[in-house]
PDB file of C-alpha atoms in Angstrom:
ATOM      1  CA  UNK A  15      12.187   7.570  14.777  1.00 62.00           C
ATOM      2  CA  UNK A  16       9.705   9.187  12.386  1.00 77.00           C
ATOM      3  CA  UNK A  17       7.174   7.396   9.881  1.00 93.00           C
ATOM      4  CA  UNK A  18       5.681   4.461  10.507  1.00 95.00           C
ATOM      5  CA  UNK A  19       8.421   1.280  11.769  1.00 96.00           C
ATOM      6  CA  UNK A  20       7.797  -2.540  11.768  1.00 97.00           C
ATOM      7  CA  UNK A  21       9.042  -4.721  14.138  1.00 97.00           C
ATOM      8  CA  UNK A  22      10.882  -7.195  13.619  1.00 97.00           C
ATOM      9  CA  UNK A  23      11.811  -6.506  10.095  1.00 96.00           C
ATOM     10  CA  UNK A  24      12.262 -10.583   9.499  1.00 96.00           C
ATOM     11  CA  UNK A  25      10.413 -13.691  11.360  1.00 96.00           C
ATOM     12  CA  UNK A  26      10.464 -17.179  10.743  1.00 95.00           C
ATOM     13  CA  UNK A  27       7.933 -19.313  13.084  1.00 93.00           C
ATOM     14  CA  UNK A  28       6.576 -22.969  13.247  1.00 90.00           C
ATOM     15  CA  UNK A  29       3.099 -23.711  12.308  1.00 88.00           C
ATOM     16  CA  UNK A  30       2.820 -23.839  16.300  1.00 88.00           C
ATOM     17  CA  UNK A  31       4.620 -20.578  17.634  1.00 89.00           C
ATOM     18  CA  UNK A  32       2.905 -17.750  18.943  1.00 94.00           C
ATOM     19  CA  UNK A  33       4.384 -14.536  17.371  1.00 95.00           C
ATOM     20  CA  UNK A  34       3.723 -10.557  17.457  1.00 97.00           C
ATOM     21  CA  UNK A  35       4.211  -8.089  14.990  1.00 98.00           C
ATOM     22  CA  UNK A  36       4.630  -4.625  16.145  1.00 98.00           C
ATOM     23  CA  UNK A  37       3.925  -1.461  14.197  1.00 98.00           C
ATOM     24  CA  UNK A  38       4.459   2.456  15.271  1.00 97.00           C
ATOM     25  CA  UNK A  39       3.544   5.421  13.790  1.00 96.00           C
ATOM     26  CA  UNK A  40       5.447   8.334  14.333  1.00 95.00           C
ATOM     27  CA  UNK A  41       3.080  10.756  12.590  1.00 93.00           C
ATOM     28  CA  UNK A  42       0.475  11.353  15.093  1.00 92.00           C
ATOM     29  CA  UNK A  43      -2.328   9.963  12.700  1.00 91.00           C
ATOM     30  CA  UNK A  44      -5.498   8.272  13.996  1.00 89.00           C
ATOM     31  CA  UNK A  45      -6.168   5.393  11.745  1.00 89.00           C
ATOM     32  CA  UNK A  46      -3.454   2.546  11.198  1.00 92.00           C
ATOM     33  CA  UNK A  47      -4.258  -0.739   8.944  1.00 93.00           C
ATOM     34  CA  UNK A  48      -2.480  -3.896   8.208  1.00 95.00           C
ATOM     35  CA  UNK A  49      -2.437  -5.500   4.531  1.00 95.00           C
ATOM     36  CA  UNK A  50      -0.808  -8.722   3.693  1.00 95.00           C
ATOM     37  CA  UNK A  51       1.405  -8.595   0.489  1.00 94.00           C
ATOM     38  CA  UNK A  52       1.769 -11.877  -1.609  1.00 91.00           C
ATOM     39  CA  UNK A  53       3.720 -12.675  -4.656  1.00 84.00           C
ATOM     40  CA  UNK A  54       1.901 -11.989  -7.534  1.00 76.00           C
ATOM     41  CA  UNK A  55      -1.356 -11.020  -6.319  1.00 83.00           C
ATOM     42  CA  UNK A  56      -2.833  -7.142  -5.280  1.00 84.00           C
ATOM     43  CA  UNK A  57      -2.368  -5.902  -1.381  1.00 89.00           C
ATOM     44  CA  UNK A  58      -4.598  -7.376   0.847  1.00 90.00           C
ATOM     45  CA  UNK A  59      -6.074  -5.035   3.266  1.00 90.00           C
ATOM     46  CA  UNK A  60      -6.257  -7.637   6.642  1.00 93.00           C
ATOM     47  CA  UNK A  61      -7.607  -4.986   9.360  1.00 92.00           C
ATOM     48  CA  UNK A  62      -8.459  -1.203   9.659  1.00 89.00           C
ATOM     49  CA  UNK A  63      -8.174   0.796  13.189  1.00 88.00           C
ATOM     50  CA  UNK A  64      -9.978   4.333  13.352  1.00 83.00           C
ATOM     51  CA  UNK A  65      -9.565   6.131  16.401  1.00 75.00           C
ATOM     52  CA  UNK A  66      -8.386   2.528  18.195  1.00 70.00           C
ATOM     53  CA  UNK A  67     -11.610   1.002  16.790  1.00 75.00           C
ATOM     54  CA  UNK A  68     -11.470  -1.979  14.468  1.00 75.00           C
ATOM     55  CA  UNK A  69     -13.801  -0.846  11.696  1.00 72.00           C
ATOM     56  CA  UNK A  70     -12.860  -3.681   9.633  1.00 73.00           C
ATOM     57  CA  UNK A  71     -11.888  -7.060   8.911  1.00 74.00           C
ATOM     58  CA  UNK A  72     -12.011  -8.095   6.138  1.00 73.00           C
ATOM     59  CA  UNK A  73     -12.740 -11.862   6.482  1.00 84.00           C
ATOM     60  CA  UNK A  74      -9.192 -12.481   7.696  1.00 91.00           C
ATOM     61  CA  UNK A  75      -8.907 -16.321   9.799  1.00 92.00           C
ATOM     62  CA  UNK A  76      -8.935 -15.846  13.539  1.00 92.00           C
ATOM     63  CA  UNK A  77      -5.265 -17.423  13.490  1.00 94.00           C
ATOM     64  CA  UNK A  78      -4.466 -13.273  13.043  1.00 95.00           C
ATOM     65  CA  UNK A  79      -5.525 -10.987  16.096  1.00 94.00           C
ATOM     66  CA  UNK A  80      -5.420  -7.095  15.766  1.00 94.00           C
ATOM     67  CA  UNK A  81      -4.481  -4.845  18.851  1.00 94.00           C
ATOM     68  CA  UNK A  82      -5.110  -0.905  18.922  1.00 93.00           C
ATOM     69  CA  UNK A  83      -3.916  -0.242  22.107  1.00 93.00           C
ATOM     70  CA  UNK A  84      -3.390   3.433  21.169  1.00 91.00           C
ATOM     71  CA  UNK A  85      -3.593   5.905  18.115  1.00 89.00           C
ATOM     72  CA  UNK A  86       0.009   5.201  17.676  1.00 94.00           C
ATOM     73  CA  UNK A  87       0.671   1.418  18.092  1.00 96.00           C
ATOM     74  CA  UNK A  88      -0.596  -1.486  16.424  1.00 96.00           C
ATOM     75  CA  UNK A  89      -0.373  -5.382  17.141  1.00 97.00           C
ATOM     76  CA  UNK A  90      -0.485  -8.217  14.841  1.00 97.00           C
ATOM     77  CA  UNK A  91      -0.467 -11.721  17.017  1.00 97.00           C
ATOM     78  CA  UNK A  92      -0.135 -14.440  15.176  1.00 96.00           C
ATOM     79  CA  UNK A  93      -0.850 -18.443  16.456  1.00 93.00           C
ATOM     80  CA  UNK A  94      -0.905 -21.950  14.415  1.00 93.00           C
ATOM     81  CA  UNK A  95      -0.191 -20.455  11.124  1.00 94.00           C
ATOM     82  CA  UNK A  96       0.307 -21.970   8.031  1.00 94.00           C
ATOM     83  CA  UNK A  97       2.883 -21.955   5.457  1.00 94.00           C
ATOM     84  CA  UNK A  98       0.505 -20.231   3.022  1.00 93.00           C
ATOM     85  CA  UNK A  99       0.682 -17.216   5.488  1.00 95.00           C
ATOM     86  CA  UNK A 100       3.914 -16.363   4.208  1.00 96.00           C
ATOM     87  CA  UNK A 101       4.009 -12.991   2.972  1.00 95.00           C
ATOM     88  CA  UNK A 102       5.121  -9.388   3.695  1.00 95.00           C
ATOM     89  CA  UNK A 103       2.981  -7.818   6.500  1.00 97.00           C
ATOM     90  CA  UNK A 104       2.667  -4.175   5.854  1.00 96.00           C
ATOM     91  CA  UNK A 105       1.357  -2.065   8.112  1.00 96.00           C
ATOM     92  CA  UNK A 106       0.342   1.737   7.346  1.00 94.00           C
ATOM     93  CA  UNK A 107      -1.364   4.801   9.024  1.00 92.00           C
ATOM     94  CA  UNK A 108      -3.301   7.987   7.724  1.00 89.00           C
ATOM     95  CA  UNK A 109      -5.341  11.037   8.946  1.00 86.00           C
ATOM     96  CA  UNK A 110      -9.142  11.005   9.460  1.00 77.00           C
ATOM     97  CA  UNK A 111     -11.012  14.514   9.053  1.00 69.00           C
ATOM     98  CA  UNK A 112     -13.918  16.212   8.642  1.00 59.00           C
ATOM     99  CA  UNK A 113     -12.621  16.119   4.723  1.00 58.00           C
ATOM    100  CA  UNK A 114     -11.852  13.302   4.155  1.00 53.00           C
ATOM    101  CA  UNK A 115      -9.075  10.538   4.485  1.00 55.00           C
ATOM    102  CA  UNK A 116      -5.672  11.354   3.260  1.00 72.00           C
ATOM    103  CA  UNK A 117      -2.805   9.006   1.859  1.00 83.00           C
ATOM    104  CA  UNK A 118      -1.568   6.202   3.562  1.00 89.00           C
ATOM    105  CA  UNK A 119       1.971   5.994   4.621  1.00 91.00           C
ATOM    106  CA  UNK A 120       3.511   2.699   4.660  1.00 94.00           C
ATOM    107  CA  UNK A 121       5.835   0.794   7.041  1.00 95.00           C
ATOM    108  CA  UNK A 122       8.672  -1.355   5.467  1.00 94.00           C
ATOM    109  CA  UNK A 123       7.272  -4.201   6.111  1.00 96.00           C
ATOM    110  CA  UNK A 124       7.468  -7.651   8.233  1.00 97.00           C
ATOM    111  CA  UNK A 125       9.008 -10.604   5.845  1.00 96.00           C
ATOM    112  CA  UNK A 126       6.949 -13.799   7.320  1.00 96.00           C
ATOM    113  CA  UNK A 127       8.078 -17.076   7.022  1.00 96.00           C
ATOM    114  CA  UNK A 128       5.992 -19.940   8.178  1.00 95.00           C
ATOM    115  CA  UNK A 129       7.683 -23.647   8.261  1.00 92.00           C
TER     116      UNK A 129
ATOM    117  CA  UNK B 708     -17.557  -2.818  -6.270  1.00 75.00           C
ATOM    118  CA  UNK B 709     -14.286  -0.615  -7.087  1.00 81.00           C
ATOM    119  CA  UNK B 710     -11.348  -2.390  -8.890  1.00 89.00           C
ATOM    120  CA  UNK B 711      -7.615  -1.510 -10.569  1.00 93.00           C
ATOM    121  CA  UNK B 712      -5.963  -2.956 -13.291  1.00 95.00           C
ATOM    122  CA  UNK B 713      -2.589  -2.772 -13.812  1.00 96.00           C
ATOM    123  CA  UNK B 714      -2.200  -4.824 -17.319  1.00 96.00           C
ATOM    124  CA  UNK B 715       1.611  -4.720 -17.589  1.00 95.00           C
ATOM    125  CA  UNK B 716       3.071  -6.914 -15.128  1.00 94.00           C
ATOM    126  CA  UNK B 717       6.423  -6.109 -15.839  1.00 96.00           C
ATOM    127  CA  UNK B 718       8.458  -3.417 -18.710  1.00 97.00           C
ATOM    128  CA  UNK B 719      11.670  -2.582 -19.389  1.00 97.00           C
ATOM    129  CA  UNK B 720      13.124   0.512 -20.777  1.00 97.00           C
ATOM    130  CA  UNK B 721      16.578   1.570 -21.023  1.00 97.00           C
ATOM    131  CA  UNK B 722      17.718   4.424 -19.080  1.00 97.00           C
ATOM    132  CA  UNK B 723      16.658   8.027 -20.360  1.00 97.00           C
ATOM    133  CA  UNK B 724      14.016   6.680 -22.406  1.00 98.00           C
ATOM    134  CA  UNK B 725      10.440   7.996 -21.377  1.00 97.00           C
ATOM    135  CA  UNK B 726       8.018   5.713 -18.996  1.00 97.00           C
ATOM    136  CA  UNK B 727       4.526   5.145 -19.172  1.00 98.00           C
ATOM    137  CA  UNK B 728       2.488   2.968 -16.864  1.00 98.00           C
ATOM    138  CA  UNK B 729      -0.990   2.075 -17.067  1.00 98.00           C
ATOM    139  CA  UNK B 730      -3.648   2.534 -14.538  1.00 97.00           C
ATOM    140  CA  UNK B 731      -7.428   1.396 -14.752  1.00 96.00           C
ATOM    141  CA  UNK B 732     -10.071   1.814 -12.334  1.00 94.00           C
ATOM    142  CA  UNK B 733     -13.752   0.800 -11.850  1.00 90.00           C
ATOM    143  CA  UNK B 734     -15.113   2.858  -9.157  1.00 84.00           C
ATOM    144  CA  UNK B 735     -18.838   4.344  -8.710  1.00 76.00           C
ATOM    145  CA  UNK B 736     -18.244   7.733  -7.098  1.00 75.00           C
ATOM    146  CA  UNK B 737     -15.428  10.022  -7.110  1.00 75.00           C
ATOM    147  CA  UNK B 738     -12.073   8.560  -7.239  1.00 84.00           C
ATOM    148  CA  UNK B 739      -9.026   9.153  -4.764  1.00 87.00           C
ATOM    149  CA  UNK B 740      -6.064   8.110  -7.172  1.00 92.00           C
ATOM    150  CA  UNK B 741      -2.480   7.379  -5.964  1.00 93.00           C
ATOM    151  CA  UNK B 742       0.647   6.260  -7.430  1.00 96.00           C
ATOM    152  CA  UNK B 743       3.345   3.952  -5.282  1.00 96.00           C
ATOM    153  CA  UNK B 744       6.584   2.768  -5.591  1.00 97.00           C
ATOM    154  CA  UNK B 745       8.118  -0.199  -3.695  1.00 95.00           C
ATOM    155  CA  UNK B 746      11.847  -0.897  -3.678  1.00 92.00           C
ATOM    156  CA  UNK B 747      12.931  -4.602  -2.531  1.00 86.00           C
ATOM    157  CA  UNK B 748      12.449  -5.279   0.799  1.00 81.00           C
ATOM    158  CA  UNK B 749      11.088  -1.591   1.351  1.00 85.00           C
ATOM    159  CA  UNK B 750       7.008  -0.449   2.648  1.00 89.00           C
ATOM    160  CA  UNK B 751       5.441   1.459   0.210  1.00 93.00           C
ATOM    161  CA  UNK B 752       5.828   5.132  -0.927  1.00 94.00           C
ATOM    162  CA  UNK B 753       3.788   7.793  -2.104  1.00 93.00           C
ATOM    163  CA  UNK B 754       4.729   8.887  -5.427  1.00 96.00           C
ATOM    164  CA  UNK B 755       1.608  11.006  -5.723  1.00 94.00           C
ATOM    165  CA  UNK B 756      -1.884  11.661  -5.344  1.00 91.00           C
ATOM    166  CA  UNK B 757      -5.097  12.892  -7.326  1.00 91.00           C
ATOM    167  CA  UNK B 758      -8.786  14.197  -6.234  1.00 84.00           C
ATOM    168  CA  UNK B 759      -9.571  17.176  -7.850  1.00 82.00           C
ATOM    169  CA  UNK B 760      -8.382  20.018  -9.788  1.00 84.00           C
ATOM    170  CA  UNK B 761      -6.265  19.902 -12.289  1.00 88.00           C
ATOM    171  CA  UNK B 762      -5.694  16.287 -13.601  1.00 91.00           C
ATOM    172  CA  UNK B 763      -1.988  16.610 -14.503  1.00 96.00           C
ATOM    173  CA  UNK B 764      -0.646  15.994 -11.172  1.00 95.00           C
ATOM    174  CA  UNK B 765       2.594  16.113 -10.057  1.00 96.00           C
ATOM    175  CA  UNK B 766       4.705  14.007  -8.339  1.00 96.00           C
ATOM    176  CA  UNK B 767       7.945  13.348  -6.631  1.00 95.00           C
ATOM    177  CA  UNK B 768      11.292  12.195  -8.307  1.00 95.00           C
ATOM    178  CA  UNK B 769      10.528  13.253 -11.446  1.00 97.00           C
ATOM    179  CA  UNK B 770       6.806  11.620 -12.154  1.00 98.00           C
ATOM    180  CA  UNK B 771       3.556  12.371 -12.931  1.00 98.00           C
ATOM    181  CA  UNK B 772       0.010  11.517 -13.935  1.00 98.00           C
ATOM    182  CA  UNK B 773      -2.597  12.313 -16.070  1.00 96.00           C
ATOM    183  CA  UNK B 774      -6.482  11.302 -14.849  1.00 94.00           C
ATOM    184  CA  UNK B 775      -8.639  10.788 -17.536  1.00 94.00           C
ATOM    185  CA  UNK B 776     -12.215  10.459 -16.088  1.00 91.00           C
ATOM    186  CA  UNK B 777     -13.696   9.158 -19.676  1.00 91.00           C
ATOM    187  CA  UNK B 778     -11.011   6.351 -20.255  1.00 93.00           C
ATOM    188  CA  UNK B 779     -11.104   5.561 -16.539  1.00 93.00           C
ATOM    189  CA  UNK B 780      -7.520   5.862 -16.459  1.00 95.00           C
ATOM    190  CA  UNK B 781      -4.784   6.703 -14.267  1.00 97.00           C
ATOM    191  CA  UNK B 782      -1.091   6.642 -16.210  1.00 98.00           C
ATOM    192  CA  UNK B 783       2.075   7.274 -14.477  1.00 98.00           C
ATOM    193  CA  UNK B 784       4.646   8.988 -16.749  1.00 98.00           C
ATOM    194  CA  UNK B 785       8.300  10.202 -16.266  1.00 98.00           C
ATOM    195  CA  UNK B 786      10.259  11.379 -19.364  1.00 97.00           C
ATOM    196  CA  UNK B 787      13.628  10.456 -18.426  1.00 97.00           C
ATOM    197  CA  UNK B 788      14.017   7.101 -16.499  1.00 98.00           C
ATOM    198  CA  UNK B 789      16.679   6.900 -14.258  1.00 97.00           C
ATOM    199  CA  UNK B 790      18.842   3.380 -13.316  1.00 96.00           C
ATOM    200  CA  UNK B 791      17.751   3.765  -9.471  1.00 95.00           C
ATOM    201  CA  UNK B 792      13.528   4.310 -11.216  1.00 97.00           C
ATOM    202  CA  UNK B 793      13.990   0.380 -10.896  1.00 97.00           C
ATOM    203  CA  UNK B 794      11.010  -0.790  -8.499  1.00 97.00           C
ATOM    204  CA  UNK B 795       7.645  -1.900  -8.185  1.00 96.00           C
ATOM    205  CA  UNK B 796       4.735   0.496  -9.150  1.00 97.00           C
ATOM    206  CA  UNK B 797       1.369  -0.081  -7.525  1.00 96.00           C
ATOM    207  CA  UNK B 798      -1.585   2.059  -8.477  1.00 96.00           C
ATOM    208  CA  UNK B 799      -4.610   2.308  -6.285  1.00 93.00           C
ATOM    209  CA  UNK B 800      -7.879   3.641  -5.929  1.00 90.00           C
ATOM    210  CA  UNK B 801     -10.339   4.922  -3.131  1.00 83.00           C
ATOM    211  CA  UNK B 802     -12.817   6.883  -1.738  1.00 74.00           C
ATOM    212  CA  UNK B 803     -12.727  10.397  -0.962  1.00 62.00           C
ATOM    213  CA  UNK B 804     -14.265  11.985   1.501  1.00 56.00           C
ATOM    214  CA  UNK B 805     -15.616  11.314   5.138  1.00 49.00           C
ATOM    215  CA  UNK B 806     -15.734   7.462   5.026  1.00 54.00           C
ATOM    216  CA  UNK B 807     -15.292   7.042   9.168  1.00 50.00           C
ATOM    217  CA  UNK B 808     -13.908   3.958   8.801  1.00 50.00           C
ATOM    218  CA  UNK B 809     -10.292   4.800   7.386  1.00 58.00           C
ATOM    219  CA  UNK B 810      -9.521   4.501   3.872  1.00 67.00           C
ATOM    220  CA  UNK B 811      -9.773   1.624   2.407  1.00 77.00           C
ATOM    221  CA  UNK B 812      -7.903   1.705  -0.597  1.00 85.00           C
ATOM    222  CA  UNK B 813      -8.176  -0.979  -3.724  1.00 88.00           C
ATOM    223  CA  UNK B 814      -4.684  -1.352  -5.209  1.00 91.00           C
ATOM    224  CA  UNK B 815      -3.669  -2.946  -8.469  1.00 93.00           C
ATOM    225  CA  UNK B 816      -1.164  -6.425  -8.923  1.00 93.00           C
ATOM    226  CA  UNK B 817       1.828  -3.796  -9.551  1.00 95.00           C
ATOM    227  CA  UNK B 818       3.810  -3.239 -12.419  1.00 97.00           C
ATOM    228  CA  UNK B 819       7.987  -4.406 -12.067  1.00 96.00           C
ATOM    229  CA  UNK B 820      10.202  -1.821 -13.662  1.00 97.00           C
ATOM    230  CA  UNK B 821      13.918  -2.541 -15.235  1.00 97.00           C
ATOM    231  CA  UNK B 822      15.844  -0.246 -16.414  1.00 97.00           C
ATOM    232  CA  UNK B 823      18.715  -1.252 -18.967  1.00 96.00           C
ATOM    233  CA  UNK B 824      22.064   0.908 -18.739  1.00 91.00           C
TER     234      UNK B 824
END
């Protein structure tokens, strides 16, 4: 595998499932984020890992919980969504360094459907 | 706070005609520029990247972009357009250097691309 991979690449759930989504990068970088992509409306950037620390959320409901449990791997859990949480989960990584941060490189993406 | 503006939501151009898309950002220190495309049910990917130096950059499959710091501008160009150019364009803006939180990046709505045969 190289890159960054999403699993699973489709999910449907009730509004009362528990879910995961799974995201690993392959690229040996140390900061991974999730966004949430809606129709019509800019990338949402949900949470941002750095070095396995969550330094930030950016107001996202506590019906999404992040887990970093290493550089490479990153959790989304999901629990009693709702059908406005449909969307395209994208998760991506990029390298932290004393110059700076560098580009983000981009899973392909988790299409979630909530009934 | 920092902001992009894509103000074409979608164009069409027939194929080997030139492209232009428009970029604008609002952003108080220096910029970190970048250019994505995003096929259908594809992640994101880089097209290319600006920081510093010379502000013609160069970029993969063909494309490129200017930075104009007094128009606040970031256009994507390609002078041929090719059927498979079809895709989603997504400019986005953020900042550069040691942030030590990751980087956040602001991106724009997107711009949808169809290309006529």
């Amino acid at each position: 595998e190289t890159g960054v991979t999403q699993t699973p690449r489709h999910l449907v759930m009730g509004m009362t499932n528990k879910k995961s989504l799974k995201c690993e990068q392959h690229l040996g970088h140390n900061a991974m984020y999730w966004y949430k992509q809606s129709a019509k409306k800019p990338l949402e950037l949900m949470f941002v890992y750095n070095f396995k620390e969550q330094t930030e959320n950016n107001s996202v409901p506590s019906r999404f919980s992040p887990e970093c449990p290493n550089s490479s791997h990153l959790f989304l859990h999901l629990h009693t969504l709702q059908p406005e949480d449909s969307a395209l989960y994208l998760c991506a990584s990029s390298q932290e360094g004393n110059s700076g941060s560098d580009e983000q490189f981009f899973g392909p993406g988790t299409r979630l459907t909530v009934l | 706070a920092q902001s992009v503006t894509q103000p074409d939501i979608h164009i069409t151009v027939s194929e080997g005609a030139s492209l232009e898309l428009r970029c604008n950002y609002s952003y108080g220190a220096t910029p970190y520029l970048f250019w994505y495309v995003q096929s259908p049910g594809q992640g994101l990917q880089l097209l290319l990247k600006y920081f510093s130096g010379d502000t013609l950059v160069q970029g993969i499959k063909g494309f490129e972009a200017e930075f104009k710091r007094s128009q606040s501008s970031f256009n994507l160009r390609k002078p041929s357009v090719h059927w498979s150019d079809a895709a989603e364009y997504f400019c986005a803006v953020g900042p550069f250097g040691l942030t030590g939180g990751g980087n956040k990046l602001t991106f724009g709505t997107g711009t949808q691309l169809k290309v006529e045969l």
